[in-house]
Short mmCIF file of C-alpha atoms and ligand atoms in Angstrom, two decimals:
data_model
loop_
_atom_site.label_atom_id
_atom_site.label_comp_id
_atom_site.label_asym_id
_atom_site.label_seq_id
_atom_site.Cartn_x
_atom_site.Cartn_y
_atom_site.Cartn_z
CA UNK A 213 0.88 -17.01 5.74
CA UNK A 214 3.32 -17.14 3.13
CA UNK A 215 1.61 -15.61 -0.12
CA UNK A 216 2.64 -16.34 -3.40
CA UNK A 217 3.79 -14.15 -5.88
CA UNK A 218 1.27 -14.23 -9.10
CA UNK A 219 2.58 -12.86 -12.70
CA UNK A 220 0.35 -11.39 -15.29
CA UNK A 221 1.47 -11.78 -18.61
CA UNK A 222 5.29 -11.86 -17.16
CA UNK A 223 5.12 -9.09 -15.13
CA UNK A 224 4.70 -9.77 -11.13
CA UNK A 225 1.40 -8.36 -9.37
CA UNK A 226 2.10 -6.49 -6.05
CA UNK A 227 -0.03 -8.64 -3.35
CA UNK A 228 -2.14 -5.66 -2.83
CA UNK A 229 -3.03 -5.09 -6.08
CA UNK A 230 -7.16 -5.63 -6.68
CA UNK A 231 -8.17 -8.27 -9.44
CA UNK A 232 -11.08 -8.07 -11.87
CA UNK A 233 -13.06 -10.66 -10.01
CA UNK A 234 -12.63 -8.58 -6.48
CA UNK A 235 -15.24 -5.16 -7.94
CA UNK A 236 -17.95 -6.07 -5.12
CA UNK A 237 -17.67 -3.80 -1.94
CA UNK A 238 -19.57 -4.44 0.85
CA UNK A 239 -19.21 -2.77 4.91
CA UNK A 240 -17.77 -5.14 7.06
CA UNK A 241 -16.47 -4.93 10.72
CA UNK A 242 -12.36 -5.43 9.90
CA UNK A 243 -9.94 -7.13 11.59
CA UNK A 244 -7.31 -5.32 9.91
CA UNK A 245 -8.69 -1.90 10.92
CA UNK A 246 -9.42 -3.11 14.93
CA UNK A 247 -12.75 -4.54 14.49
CA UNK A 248 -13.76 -1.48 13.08
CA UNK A 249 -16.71 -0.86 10.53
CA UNK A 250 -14.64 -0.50 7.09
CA UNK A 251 -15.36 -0.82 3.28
CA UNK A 252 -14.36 -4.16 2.55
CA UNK A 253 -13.72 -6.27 -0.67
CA UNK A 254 -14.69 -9.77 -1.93
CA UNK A 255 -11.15 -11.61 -2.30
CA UNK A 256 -10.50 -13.75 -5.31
CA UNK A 257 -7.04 -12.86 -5.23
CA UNK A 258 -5.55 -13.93 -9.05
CA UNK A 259 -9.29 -13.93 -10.90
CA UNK A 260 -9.23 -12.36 -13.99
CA UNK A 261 -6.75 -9.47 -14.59
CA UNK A 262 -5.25 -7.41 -12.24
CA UNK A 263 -5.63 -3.83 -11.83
CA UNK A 264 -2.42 -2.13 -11.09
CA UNK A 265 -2.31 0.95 -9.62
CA UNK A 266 -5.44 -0.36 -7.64
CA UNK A 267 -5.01 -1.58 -4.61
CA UNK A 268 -7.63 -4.09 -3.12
CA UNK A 269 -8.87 -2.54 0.34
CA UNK A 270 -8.59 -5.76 2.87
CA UNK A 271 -5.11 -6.22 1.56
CA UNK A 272 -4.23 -2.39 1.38
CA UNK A 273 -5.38 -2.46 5.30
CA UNK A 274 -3.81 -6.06 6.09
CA UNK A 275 -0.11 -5.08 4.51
CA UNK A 276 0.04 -1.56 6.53
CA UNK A 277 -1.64 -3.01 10.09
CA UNK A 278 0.04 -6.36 9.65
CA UNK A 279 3.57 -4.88 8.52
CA UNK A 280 3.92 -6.96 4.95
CA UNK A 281 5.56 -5.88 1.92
CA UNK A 282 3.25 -4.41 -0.96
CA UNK A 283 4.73 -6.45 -3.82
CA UNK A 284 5.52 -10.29 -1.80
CA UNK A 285 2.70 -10.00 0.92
CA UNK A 286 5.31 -11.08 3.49
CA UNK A 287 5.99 -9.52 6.81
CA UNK A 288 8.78 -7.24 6.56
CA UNK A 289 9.75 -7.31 10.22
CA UNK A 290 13.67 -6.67 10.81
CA UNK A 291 14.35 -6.44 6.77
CA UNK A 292 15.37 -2.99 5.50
CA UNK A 293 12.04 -1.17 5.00
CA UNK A 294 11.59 0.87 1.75
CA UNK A 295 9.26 3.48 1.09
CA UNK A 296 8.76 4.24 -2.94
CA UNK A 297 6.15 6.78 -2.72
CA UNK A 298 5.62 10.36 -4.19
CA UNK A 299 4.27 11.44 -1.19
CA UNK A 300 6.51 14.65 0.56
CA UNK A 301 6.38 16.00 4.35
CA UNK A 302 2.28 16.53 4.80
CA UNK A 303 2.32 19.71 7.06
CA UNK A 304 -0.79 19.36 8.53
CA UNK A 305 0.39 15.55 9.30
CA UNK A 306 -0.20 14.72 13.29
CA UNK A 307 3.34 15.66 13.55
CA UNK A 308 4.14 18.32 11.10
CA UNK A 309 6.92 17.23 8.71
CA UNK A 310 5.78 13.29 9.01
CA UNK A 311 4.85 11.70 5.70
CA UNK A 312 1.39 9.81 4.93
CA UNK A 313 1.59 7.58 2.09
CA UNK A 314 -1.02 4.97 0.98
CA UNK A 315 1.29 2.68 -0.65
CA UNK A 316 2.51 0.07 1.82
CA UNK A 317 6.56 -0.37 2.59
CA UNK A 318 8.68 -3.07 0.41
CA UNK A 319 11.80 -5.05 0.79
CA UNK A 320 14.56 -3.64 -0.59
CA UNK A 321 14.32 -6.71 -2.99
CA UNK A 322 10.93 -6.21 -3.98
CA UNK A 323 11.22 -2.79 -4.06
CA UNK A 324 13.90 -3.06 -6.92
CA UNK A 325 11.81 -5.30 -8.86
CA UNK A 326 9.03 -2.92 -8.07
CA UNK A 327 11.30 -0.16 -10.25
CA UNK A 328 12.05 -3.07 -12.43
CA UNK A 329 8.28 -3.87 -13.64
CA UNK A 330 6.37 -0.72 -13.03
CA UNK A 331 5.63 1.65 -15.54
CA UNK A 332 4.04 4.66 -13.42
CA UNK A 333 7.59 4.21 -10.90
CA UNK A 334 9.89 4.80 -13.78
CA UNK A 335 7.70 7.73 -14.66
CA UNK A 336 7.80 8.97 -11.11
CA UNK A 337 11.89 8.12 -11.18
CA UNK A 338 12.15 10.07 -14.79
CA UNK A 339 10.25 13.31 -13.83
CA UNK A 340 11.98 13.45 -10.24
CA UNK A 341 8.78 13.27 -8.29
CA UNK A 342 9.45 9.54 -6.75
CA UNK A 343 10.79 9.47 -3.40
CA UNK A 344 12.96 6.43 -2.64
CA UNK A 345 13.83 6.32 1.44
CA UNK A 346 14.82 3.91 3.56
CA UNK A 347 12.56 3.65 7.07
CA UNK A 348 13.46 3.30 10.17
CA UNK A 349 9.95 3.86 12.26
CA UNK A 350 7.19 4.27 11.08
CA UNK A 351 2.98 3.36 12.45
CA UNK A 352 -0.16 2.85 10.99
CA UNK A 353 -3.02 5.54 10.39
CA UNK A 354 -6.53 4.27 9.12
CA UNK A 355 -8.87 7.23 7.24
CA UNK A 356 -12.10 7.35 8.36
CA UNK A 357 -14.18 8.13 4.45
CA UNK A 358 -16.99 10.46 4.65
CA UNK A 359 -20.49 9.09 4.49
CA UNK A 360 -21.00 10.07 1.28
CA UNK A 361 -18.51 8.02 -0.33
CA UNK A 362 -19.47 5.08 1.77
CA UNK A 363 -22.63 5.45 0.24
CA UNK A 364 -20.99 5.70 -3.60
CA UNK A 365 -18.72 2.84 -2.70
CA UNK A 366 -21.31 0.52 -0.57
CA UNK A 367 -25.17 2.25 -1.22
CA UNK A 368 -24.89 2.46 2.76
CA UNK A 369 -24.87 6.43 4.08
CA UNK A 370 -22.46 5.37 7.20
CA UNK A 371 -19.04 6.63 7.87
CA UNK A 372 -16.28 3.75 7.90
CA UNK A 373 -12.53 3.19 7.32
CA UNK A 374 -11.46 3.24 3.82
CA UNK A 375 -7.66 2.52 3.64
CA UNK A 376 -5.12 2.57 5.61
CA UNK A 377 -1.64 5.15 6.03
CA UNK A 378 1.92 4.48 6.58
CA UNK A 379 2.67 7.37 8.66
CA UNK A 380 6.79 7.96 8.30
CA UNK A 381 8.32 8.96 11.41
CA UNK A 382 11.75 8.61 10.87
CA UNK A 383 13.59 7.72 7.22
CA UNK A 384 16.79 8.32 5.23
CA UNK A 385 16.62 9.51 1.77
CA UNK A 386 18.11 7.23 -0.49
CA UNK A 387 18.63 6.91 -4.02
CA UNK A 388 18.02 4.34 -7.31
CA UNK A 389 21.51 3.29 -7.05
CA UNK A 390 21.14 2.47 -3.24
CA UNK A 391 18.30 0.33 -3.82
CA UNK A 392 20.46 -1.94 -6.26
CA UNK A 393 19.26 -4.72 -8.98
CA UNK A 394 17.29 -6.95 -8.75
CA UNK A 395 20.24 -10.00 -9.46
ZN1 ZN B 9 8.67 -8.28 -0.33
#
């Protein structure tokens, strides 16, 4: 699958940012989650607007178990991996010190347009709380959402796998002048 990157109004629209047309949530077994029962999402990728800073569930789920890049939807495999997160060292993580972040990893690339386009990044950048780090290993962690907010989400009272976690194992800390322009 090569996915292609949509604009909005000139700006470009991470892959696993959630659309307008996409607000109907169902409970589906997912492949992206092992066959597991899991909130899912219609997908009408590029219908009506998009809603950044919302990421779609399937594709949320797809980019972390799959290994693809949040903004391009490509698989990141070999490519520097780039983490642009505020997330810090979770000490109750499975390994203390690891770092769980929902947003999926980027290409260095995309993650310099990501900086480039994003308004709530450069906020993050200006008030010091953005992390920029370059990973070297990292796996995939899926939450398991209480019943209750199945039920809000769905109207089903079930447990089921909401989105998925990059679990950081191993990164460098980097900085805004590491991850380069976008040129
Ligand atoms: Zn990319």
């Amino acid at each position: 699958m090569m996915p292609e990157l949509l604009h909005y109004g000139g700006v470009p629209v991470p892959w696993t940012v959630a659309w307008t047309a996409e607000e109907d949530f169902f409970l589906d077994a997912c492949p992206y989650a092992g066959g597991r029962l899991a909130i899912c999402q219609k997908v009408e990728r590029g219908e009506g607007k998009p809603r950044f800073g919302s990421p779609h569930v399937v594709r949320q789920r797809a980019a972390i178990a799959h290994g693809r890049c949040d903004l391009c939807g490509r698989l990141l495999k070999t490519a520097t991996k780039v983490s642009l997160s505020q997330a810090r060292p979770y000490l109750h993580a499975f390994k203390p010190g690891d770092i769980l972040q929902v947003e999926p990893l980027l290409h260095k690339r995309c993650a310099a347009i990501c900086m480039e386009h994003c308004p709530s990044l450069r906020s993050q950048e200006a008030d010091g709380s953005l992390h920029i780090r370059q990973v070297l290993r990292w796996q995939a962690q899926f939450a398991l959402y209480s019943e209750q907010g199945v039920f809000e989400a769905c109207g089903e009272r079930r447990q089921a796998i909401s989105h998925a976690k990059v679990q950081l194992i191993k990164w460098i800390d980097r900085d805004r002048a590491w991850l380069g322009g976008v040129a």
